[in-house]
Short mmCIF file of C-alpha atoms in Angstrom, two decimals:
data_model
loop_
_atom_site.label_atom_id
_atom_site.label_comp_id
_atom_site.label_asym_id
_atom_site.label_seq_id
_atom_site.Cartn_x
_atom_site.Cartn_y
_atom_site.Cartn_z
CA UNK A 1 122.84 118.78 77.23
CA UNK A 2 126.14 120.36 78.19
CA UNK A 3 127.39 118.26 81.30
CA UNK A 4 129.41 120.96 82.66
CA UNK A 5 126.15 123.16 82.37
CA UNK A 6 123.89 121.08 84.69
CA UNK A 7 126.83 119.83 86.74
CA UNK A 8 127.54 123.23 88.21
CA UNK A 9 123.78 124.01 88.72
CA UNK A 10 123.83 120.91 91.24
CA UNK A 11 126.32 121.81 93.01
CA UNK A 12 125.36 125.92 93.19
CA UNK A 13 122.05 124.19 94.43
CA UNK A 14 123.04 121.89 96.23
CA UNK A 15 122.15 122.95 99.95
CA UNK A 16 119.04 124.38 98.62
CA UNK A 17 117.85 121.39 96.84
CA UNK A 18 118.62 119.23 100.46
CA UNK A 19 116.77 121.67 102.86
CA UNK A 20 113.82 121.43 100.34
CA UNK A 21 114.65 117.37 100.88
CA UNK A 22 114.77 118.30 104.74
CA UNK A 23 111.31 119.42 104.49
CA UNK A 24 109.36 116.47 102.67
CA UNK A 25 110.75 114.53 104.93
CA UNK A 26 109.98 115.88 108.03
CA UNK A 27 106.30 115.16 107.04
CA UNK A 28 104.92 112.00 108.38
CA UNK A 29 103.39 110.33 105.85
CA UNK A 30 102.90 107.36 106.83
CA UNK A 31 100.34 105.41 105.02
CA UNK A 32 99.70 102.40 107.20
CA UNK A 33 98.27 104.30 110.45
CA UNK A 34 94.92 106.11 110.29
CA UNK A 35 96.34 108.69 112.64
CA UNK A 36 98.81 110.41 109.77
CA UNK A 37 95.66 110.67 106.85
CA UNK A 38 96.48 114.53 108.09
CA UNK A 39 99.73 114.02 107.49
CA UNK A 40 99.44 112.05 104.42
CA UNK A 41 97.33 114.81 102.41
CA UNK A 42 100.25 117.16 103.80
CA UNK A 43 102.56 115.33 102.15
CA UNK A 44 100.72 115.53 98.93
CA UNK A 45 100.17 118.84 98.79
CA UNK A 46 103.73 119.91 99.86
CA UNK A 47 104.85 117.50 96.77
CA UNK A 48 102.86 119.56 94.30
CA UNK A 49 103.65 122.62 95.08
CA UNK A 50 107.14 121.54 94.84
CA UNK A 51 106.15 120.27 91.03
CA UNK A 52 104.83 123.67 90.72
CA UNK A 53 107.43 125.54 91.91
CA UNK A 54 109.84 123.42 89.68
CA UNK A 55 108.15 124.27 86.58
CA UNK A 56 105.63 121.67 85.73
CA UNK A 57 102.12 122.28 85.22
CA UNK A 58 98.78 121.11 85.58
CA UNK A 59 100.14 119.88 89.45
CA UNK A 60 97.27 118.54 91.30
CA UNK A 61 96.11 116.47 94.19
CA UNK A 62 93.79 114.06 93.09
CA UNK A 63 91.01 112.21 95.17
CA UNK A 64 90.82 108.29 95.21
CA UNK A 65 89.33 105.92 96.89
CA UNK A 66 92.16 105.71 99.72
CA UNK A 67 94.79 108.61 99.89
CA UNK A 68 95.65 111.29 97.07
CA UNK A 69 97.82 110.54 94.36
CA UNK A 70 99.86 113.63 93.35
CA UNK A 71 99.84 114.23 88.88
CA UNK A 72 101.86 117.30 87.14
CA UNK A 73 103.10 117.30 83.68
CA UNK A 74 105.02 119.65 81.00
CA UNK A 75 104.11 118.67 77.32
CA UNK A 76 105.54 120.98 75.07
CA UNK A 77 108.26 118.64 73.56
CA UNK A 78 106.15 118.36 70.21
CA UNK A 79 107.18 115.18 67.86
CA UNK A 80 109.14 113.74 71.45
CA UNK A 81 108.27 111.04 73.61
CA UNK A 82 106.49 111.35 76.92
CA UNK A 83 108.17 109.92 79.86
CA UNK A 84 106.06 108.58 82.80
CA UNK A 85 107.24 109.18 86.00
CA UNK A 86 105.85 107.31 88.99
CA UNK A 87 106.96 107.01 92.71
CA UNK A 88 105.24 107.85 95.98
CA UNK A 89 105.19 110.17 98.97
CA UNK A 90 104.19 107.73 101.80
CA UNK A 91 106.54 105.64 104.21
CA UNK A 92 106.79 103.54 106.59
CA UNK A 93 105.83 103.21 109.94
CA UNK A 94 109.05 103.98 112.32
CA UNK A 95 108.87 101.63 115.19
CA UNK A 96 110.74 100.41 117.09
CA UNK A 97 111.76 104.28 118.13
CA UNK A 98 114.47 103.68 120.35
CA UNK A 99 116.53 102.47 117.46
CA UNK A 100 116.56 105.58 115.73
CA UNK A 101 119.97 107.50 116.50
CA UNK A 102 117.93 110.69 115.43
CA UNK A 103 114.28 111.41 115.48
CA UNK A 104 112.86 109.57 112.02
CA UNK A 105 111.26 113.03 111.07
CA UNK A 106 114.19 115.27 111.82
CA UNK A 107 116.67 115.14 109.19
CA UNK A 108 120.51 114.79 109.97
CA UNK A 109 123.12 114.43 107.58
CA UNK A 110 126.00 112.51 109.05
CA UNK A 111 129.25 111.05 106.90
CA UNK A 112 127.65 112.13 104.01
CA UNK A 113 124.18 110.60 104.62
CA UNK A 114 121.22 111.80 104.68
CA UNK A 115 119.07 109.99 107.67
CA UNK A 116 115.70 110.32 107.98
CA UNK A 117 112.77 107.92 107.19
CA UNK A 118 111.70 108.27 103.33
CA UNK A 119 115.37 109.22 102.56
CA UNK A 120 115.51 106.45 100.08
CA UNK A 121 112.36 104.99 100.11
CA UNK A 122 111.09 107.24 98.25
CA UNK A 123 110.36 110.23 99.11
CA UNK A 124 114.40 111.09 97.88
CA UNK A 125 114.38 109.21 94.86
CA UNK A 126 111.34 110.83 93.45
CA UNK A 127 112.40 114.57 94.63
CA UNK A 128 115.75 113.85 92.44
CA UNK A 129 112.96 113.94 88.89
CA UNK A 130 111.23 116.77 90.06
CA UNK A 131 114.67 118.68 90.67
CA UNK A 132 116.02 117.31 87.06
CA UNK A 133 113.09 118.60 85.70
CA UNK A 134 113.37 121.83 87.16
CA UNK A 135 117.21 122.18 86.48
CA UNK A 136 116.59 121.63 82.83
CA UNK A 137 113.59 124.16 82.74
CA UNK A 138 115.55 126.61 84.54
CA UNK A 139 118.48 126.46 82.17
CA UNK A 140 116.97 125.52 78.58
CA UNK A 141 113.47 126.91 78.95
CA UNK A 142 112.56 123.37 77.91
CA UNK A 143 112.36 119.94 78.02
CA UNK A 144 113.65 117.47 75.32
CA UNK A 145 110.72 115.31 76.22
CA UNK A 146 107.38 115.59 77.34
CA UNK A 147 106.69 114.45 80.99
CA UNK A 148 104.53 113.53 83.30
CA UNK A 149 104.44 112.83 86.95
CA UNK A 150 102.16 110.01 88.98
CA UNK A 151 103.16 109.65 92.47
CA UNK A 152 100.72 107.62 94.97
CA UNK A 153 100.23 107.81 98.82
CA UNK A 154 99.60 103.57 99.06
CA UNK A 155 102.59 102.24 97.89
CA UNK A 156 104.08 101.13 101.38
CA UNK A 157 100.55 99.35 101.90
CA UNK A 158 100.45 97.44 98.39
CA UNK A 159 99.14 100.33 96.25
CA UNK A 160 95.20 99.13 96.63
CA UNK A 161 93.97 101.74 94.78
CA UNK A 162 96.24 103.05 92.46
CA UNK A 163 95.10 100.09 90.03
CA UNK A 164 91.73 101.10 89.30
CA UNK A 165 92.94 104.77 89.06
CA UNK A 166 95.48 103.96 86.05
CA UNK A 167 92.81 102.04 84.34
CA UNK A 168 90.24 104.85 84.67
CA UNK A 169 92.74 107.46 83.94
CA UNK A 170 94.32 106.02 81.01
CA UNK A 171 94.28 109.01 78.80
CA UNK A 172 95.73 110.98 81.36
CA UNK A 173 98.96 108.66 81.62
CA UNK A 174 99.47 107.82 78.12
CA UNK A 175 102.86 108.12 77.87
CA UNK A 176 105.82 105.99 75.57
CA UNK A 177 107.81 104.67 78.89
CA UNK A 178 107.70 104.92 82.57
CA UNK A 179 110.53 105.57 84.67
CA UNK A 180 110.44 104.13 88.49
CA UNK A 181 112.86 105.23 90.68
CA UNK A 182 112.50 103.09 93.77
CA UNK A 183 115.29 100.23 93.67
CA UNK A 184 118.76 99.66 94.57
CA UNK A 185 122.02 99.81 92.73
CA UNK A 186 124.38 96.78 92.36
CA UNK A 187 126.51 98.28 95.27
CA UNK A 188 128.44 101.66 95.70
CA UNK A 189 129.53 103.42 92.51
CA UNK A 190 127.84 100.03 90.70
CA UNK A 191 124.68 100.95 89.00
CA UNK A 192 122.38 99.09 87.71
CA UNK A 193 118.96 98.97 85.79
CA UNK A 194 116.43 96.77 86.53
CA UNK A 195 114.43 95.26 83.72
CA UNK A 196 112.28 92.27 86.10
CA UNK A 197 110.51 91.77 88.87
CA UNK A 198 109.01 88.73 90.39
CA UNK A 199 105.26 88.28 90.91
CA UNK A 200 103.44 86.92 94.44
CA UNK A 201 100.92 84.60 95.40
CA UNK A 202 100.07 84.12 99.35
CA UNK A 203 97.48 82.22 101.25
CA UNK A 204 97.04 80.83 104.73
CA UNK A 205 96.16 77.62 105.89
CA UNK A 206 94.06 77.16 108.51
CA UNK A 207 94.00 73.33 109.82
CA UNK A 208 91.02 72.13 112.67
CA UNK A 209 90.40 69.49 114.70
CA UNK A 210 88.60 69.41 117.85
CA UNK A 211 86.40 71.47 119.03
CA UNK A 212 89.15 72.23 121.36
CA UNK A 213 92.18 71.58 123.08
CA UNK A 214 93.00 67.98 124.29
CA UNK A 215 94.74 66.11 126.86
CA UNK A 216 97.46 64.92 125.30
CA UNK A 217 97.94 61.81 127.46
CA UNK A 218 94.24 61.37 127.18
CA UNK A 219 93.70 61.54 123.76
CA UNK A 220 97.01 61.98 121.77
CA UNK A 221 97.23 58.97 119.44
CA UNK A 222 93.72 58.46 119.02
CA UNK A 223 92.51 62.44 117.72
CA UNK A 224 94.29 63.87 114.57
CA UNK A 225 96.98 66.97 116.00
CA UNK A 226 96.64 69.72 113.76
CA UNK A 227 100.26 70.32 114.48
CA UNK A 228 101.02 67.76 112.64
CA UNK A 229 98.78 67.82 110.11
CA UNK A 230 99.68 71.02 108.76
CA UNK A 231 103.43 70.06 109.15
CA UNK A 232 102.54 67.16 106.89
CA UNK A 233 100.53 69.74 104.47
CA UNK A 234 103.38 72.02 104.21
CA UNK A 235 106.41 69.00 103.92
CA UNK A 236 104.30 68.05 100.81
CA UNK A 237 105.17 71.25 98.78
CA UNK A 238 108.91 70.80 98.47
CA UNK A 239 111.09 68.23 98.05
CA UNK A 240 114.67 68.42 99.99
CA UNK A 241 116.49 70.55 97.31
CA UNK A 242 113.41 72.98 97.18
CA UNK A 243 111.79 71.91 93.94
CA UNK A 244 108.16 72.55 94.46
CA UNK A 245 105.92 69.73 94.09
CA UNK A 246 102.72 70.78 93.25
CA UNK A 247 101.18 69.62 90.23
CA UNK A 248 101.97 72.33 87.20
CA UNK A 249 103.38 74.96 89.27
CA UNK A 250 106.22 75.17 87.14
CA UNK A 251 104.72 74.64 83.67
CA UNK A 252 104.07 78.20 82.34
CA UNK A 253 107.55 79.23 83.37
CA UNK A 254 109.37 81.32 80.30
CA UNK A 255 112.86 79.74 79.45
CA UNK A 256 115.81 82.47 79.60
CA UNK A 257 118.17 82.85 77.11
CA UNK A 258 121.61 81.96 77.57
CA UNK A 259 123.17 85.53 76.81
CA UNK A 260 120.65 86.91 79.99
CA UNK A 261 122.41 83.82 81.76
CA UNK A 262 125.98 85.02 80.69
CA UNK A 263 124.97 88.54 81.83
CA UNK A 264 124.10 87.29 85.41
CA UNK A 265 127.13 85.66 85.37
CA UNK A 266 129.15 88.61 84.56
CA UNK A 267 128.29 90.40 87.37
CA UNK A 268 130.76 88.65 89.32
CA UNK A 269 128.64 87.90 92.61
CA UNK A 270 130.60 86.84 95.50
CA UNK A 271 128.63 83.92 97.01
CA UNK A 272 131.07 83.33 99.69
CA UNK A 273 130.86 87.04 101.00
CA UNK A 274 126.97 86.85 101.06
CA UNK A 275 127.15 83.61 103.07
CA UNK A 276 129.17 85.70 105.43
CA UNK A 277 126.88 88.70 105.43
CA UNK A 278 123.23 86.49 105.56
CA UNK A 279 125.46 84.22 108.48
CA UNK A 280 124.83 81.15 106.69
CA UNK A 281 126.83 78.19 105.77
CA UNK A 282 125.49 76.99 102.92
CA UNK A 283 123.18 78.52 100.19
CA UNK A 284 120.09 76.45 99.25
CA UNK A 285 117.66 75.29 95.68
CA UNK A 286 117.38 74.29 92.72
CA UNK A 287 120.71 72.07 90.87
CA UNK A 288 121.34 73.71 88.17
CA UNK A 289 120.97 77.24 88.97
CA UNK A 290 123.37 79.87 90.57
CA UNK A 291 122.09 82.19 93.66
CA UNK A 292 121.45 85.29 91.57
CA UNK A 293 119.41 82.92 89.07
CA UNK A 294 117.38 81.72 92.48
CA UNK A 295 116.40 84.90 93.25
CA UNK A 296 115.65 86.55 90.13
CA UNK A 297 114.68 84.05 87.85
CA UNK A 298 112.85 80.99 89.72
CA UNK A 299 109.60 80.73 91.27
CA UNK A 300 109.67 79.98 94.96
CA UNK A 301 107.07 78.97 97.82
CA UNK A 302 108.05 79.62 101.14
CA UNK A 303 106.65 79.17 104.76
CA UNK A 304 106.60 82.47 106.14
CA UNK A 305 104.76 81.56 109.69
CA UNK A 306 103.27 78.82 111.83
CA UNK A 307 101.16 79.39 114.47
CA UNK A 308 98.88 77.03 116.84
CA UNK A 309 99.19 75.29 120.41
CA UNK A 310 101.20 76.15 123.24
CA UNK A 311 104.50 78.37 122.94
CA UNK A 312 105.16 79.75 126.28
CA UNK A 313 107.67 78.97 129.09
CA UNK A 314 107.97 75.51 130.03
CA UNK A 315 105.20 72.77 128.46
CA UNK A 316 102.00 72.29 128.46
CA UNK A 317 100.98 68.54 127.62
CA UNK A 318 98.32 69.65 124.97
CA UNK A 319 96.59 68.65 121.62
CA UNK A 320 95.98 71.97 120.27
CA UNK A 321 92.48 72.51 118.45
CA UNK A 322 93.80 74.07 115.67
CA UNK A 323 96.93 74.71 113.86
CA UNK A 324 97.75 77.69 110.72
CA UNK A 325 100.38 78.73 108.06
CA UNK A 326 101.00 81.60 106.06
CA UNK A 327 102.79 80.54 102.48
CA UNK A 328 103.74 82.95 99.40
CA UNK A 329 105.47 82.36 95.93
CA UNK A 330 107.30 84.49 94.58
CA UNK A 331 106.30 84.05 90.54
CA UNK A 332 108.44 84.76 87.09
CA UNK A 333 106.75 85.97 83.78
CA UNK A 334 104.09 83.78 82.19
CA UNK A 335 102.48 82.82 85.89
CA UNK A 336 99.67 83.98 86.95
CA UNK A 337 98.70 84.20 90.60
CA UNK A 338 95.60 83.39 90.47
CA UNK A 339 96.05 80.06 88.52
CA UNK A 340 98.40 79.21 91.09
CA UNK A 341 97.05 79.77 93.84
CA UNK A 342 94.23 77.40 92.36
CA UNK A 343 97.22 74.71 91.97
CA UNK A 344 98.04 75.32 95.80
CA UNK A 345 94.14 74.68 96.85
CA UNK A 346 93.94 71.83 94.74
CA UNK A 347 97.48 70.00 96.01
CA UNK A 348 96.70 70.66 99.79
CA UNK A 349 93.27 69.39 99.49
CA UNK A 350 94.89 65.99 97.80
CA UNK A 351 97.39 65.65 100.55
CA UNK A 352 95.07 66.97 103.50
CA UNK A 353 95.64 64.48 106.22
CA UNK A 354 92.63 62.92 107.66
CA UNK A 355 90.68 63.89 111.26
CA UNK A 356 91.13 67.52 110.22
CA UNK A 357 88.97 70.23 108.46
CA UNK A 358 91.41 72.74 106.06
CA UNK A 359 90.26 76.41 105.25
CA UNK A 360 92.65 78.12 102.58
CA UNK A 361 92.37 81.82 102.22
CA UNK A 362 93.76 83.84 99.94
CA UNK A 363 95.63 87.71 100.48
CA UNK A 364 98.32 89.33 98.60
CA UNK A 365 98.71 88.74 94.98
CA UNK A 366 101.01 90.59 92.35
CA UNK A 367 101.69 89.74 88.37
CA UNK A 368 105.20 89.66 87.71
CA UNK A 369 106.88 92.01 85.53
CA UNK A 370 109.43 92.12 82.64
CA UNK A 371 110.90 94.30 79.86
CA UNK A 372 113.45 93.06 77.46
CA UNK A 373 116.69 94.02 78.87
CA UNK A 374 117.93 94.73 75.37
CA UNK A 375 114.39 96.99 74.74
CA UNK A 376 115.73 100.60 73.68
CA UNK A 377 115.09 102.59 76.50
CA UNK A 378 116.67 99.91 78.81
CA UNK A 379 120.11 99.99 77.09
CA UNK A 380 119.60 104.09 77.06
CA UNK A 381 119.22 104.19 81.04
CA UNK A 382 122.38 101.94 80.97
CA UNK A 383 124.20 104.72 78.99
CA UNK A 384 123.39 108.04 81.08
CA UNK A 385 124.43 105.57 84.37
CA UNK A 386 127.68 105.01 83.05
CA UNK A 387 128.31 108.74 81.90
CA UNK A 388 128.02 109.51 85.14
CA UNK A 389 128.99 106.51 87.30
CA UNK A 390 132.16 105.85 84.64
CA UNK A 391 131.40 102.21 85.13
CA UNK A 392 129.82 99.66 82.93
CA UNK A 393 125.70 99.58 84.19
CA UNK A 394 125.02 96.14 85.26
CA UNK A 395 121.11 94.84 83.67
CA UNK A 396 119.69 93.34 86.90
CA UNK A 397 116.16 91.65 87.73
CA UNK A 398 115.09 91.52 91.51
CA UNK A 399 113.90 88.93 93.26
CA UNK A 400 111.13 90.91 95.06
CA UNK A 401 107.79 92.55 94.10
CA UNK A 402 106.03 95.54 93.31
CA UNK A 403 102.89 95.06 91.76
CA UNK A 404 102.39 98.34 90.18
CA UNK A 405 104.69 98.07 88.24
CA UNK A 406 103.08 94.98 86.77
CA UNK A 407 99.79 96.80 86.87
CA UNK A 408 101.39 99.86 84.84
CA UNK A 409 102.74 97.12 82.34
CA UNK A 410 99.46 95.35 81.26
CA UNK A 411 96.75 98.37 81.45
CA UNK A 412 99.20 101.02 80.02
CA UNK A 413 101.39 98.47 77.75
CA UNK A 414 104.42 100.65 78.05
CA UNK A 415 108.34 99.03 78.88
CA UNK A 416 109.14 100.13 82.59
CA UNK A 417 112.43 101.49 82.84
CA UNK A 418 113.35 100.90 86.88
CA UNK A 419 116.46 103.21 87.14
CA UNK A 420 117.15 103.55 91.29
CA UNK A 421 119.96 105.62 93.01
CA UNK A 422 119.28 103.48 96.81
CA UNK A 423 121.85 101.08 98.35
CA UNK A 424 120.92 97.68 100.08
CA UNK A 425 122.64 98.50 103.19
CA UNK A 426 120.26 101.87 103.80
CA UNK A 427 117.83 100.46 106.20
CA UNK A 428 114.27 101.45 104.18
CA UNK A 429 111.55 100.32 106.01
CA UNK A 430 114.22 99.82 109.60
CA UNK A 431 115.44 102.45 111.72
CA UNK A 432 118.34 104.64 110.83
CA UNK A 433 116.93 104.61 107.08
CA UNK A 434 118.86 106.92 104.77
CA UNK A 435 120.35 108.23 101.92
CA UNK A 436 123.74 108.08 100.74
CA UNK A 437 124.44 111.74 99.14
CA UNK A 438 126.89 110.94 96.45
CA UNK A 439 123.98 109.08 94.64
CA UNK A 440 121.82 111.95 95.24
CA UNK A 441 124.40 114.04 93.62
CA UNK A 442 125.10 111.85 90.28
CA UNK A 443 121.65 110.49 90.65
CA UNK A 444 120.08 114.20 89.46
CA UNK A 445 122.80 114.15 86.87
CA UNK A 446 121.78 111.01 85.67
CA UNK A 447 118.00 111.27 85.74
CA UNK A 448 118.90 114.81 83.73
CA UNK A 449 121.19 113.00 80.57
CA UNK A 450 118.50 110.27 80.47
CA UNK A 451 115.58 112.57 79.47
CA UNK A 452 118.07 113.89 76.22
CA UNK A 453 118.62 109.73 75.71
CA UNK A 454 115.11 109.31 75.82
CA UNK A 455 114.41 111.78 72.98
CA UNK A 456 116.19 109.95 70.86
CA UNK A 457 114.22 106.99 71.59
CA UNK A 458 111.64 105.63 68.67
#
């Protein structure tokens, strides 16, 4: 690829290419609220005949059993590999309103942002391929790979039936790699690829005990408080440096090697400014382990809500009748969340206290996710980033989770390649999200070299 080539395309297209931005966005396709399904299928159908328009073919809008997902490819690349390219159209809800400086759906650039919601998350990030795509087309005719795109309409309601689509559609998406454009960079002009992800496990408790409120003069002392009982559950899963306590949780855990250890070191995180930033004094876990390693590379259970008796103004001398908690863990390779969500059931029924009934359901789940950082087409996305950035690429996992990607892993088999252009500090899913356009500007020129470094790849 000549650089100079495709550079001055960008920029000849440049205001094109962000009034074409201007108008996905001011669709909204928001997935979570039955109201938009109108708005959703809009969405869809503006994003392939985008796909169209940019060259690829066989661009369709394909039926599930929730909303569309959106499929074009260009396979012409004979003897090349075929790059997968998944993101999605929806977003998220907007509220609350009044903290939007402009109107969510009505794109402003300001300081060289572009704010609207889906800027970044992701309806942006995924434009950026099809405009590569269509760059490269327009000047070479061709592709040096074959391609294909898969972008869903669920994602920002935890993809529920994008799963059974990729295993029935197999064929369809057989590709050699997938590229996933839908996380952060390191920090401004610090890119980075991300090679992990954890898993999730959640549940609720839900703790009983009378039939109904009590009298707490009355009764308290002599009836079991729910209250209490489930603070007693949930004191049982950690000890006071937030090692986790129930039985086996930790025991299919994958060791990491001590060069992945020297590489999280490397990147030089300031612990002391991220106190200051999260408004904390001290950070919290595990001896033995740095934040990053916390976050990235450790299995967690947290209390995310408690709920039960009375939490209005003033008191109300009360034994409430019942008491709940929501709880997820955040899991690393080689867990399964099924198996431990079984461990949970099994250590709150041993340290349920008694006087109380417990009922333990279970809601999201999500396999976590990992692809060698030193896999081929890793190390390649690290090399277009830094062509363009003129920085080393920093090899990243992320504490978080997004369970396709785990899903794409284990039916499809293929490494995941997750190669973002978004910034921490660009409120996705708050008001004022957006986009910051100097990533949107190297970001096409990156996503264009990587597609030649992917041809080499075996």
């Amino acid at each position: 690829m000549n650089a100079q080539v495709i550079d001055q395309y960008f920029k000849d297209h440049r205001e094109e290419h962000l009034e074409e931005l201007k108008a996905f966005l001011r669709i909204p396709s928001i997935s979570s609220l039955s109201e938009h399904k109108g708005d959703i299928r809009k969405g869809a159908e503006w994003l392939r005949d985008a796909m169209q328009n940019a060259g690829l073919e066989n661009a369709k809008v394909l039926e599930t059993e929730g909303h569309p997902v959106v499929y074009a490819d260009w396979l012409h690349a004979e003897g090349k590999p075929t790059v997968l390219v998944y993101g999605h159209y929806d977003v998220q809800p907007v509220d609350p309103l009044n903290l939007w400086e402009t109107p969510p759906f009505d794109p402003h650039v300001r300081d060289n942002k572009l704010y609207a919601r889906g800027a970044s998350d992701d309806k942006g990030q995924t434009f950026m391929h099809v405009k590569a795509v269509e760059a490269l087309l327009k000047l070479n005719g061709e592709l040096p790979v074959n391609i294909k795109f898969i972008v869903e309409g669920e994602e920002e309601i935890g993809s529920p039936t994008l799963p059974k689509y990729v295993e029935q559609n197999k064929e369809q998406l057989k590709a050699d790699l997938i590229v996933i454009s839908d996380t952060g960079m390191q920090g401004p002009g610090r890119p980075a690829v991300c090679y992990g992800l954890r898993g999730l496990a959640g549940i609720q408790i839900d703790v009983k005990g009378p039939k109904g409120d009590l009298h707490s003069g009355l009764y308290g002392g002599a009836v079991q408080n729910p209250l209490h009982a489930i603070v007693e559950i949930l004191q049982s899963f950690r000890d006071k440096e937030g090692v986790i306590q129930v039985e086996g949780f930790y025991e299919d855990v994958l060791d990491v090697s001590d060069e992945e250890r020297a590489e999280f070191a490397a990147l030089e995180f300031d612990l002391e400014k991220e106190k200051q930033d999260l408004g904390i004094t001290e950070d919290f876990g595990e001896k033995g382990y740095s934040f990053v390693e916390r976050t990235w590379i450790r299995p967690t259970l947290e209390i995310n809500g408690i709920t039960g008796g009375f939490s209005g103004e003033g008191i109300k001398t009360v034994l409430p009748a019942e008491a709940s908690a929501k709880i997820t863990c955040r899991l690393v390779p080689n867990q399964d969340p099924d198996d431990i969500v079984a461990k949970l059931r099994a250590h709150i029924e041993a340290n349920k206290p008694k006087g109380v009934t417990v009922k333990i359901t279970d809601f999201d789940k999500g396999q976590p996710f990992l692809t060698p950082y030193d896999h081929p087409a890793i190390q390649a996305a690290g090399r277009s980033y830094e062509k363009v950035y003129n920085v080393k690429t920093a090899f990243t996992r992320m504490g978080g989770s997004v369970p396709i990607v785990a899903v794409f892993d284990q039916v499809l088999g293929l490494p995941v390649v997750l190669m973002g252009f978004g910034l921490s500090s660009e409120n996705f899913h708050a008001p004022n999200e957006h986009f910051h356009l100097e990533n949107f500007d190297k970001g096409l020129r990156v996503i264009s070299d990587y597609l030649f470094e992917a041809a080499d790849l075996k």
